[in-house]
XYZ file of C-alpha atoms in Angstrom:
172
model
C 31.603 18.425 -54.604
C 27.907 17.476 -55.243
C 28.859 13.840 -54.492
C 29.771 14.961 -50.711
C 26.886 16.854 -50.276
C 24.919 13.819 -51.246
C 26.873 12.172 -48.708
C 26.593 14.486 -46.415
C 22.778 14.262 -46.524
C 22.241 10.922 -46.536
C 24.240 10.212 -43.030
C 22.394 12.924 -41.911
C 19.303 11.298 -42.859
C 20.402 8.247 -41.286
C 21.757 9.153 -38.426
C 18.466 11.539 -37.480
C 16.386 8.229 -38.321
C 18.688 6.261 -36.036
C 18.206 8.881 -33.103
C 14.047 8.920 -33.574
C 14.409 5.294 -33.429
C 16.582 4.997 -30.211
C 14.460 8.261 -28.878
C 11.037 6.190 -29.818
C 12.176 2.934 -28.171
C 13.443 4.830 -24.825
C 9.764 6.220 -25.045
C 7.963 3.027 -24.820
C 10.198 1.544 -22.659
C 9.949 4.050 -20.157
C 6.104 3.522 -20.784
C 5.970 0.048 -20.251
C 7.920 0.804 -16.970
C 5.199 3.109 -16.178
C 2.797 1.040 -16.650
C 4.150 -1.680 -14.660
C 4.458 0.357 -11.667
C 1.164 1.552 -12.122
C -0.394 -1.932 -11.988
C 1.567 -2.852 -9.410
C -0.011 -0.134 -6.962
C -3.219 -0.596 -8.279
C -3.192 -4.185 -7.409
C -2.437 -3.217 -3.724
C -4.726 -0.569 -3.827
C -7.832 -2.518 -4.984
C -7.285 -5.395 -1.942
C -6.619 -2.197 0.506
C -9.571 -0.900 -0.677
C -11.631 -3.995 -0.890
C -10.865 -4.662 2.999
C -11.347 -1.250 3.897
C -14.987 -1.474 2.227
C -15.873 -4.700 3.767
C -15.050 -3.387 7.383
C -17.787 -0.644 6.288
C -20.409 -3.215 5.207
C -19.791 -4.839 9.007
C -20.329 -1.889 10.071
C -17.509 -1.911 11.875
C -16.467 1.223 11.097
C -18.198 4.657 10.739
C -17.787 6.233 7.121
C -15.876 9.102 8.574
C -13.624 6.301 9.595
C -13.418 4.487 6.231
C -12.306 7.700 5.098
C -9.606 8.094 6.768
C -8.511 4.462 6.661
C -8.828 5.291 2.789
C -6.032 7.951 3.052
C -3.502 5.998 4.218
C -3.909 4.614 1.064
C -4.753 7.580 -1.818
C -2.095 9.961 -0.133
C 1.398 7.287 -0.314
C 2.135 9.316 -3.616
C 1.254 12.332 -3.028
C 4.216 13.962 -1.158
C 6.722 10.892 -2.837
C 7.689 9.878 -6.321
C 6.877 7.152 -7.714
C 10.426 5.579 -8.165
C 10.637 1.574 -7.167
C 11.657 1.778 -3.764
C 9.012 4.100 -3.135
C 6.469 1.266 -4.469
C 8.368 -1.676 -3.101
C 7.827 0.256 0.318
C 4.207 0.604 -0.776
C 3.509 -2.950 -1.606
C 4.898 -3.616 1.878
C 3.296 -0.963 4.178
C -0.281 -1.270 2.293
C 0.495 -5.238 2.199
C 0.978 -5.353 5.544
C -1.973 -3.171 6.802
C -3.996 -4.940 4.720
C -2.979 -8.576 6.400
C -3.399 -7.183 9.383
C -6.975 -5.837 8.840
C -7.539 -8.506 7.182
C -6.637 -10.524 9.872
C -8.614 -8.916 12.504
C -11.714 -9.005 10.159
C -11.617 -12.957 10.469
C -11.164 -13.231 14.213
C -14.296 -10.629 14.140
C -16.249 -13.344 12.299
C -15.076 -15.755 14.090
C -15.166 -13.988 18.042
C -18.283 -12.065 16.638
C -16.690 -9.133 19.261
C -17.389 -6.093 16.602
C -17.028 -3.718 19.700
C -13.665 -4.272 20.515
C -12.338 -4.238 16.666
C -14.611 -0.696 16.468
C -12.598 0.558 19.363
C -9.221 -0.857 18.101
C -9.864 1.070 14.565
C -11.010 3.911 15.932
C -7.906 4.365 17.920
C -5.979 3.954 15.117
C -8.007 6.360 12.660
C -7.848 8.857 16.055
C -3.838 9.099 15.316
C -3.892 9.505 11.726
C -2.843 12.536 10.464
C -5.189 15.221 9.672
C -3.673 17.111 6.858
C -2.608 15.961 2.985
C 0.514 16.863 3.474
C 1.377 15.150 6.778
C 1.377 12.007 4.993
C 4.620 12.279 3.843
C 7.272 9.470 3.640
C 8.104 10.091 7.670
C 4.982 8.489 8.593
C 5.073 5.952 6.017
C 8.409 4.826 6.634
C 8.738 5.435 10.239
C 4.906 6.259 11.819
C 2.694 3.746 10.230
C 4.790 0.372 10.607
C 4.233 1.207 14.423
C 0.860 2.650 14.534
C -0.584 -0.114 12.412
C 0.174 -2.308 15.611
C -2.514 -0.781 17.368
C -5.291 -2.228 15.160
C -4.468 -5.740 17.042
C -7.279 -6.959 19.167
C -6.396 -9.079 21.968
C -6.626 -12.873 21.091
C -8.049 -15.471 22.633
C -5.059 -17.151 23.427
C -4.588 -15.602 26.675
C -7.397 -17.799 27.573
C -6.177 -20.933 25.963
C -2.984 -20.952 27.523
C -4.753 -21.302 30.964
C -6.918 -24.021 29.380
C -3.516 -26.140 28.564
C -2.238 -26.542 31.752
C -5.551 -27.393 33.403
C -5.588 -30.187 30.387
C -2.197 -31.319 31.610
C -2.577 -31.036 35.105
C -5.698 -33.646 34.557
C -3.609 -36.157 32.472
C -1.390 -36.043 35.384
C-alpha cells in the first residue's frame, strides 16, 4: 500500500513538472511570436514615420497635417488585432503609402514644385477620417488603398511625351 502511494506521488510529481514545462515553453514561444510581430510593425512604423517627419521639415506640410498623416499610422491597431494577416496587411498598406510619399518627396526635390505636393497632401489629409474609431479595418482594407492615390502629383511626363515626337519628327 505505501509503495503505491509512493508511486502515486511521484507520477504526479512528474507529470505536473512535465505540464509547467510544456506550459513554460508555450509561454515563450508565444512571446517570441509577440515579439516578432511587434518588430515587424515597428520597422514600418519608424520609415512611415521618418517620411512623414521629413515632409514636415520641407515644410510641406502644416503640423496639423503631419498629424493626421501620423494617424493613419498609430490607429491600424486600434480597432484590429494584431493577428498576422492583420500585420501582413499593415506592412502592405503603410509600405505602400510610404513608397508613395516617398516617391512624391523625390520628384519635389527634384521639380522643386512644393505647392502642388502641399495641395495634393492636403487633399488627402482633408478625407481622412476624423474620429479614432473610424479607422477601422473598412478604411484600411477598402478606403485607404484608393485614397492614397490621390497623393500623386502629376508628372512631368505629360510633357515629355510631346517632346518625343517632336525629336522624331526632326530625325525624319
Amino acid at each position: 500500500m505505501g509503495f503505491v502511494v509512493f508511486l502515486t506521488t511521484v507520477l504526479l510529481i512528474v507529470l505536473l513538472t512535465t505540464f509547467l514545462v510544456i506550459d513554460n515553453n508555450r509561454k515563450k514561444a508565444l512571446a517570441l511570436e509577440k515579439q516578432q510581430q511587434s518588430e515587424r510593425i515597428d520597422v514600418v512604423s519608424s520609415r512611415y514615420s521618418k517620411i512623414v517627419q521629413s515632409y514636415g521639415k520641407s515644410r510641406i506640410v502644416k503640423p496639423k497635417d503631419i498629424s493626421g498623416l501620423s494617424q493613419i499610422n498609430n490607429n491600424y491597431f486600434v480597432m484590429q488585432r494584431k493577428t498576422d494577416e492583420t500585420i501582413t496587411h499593415y506592412e502592405q498598406v503603410i509600405g505602400n503609402l510610404t513608397d508613395l510619399l516617398e516617391n512624391e518627396l523625390l520628384k519635389f526635390e527634384s521639380a522643386d514644385d512644393k505647392l502642388t505636393l502641399s495641395k495634393q497632401i492636403y487633399a488627402f489629409v482633408e478625407q481622412l477620417p476624423t474620429s479614432g474609431h473610424q479607422f477601422n479595418s473598412d478604411f484600411y482594407w477598402h478606403q485607404l488603398p484608393s485614397l492614397s492615390q490621390q497623393v500623386i502629383t502629376p508628372t512631368l511626363a505629360s510633357t515629355d511625351e510631346n517632346v518625343e515626337p517632336e525629336l522624331h519628327e526632326e530625325n525624319a
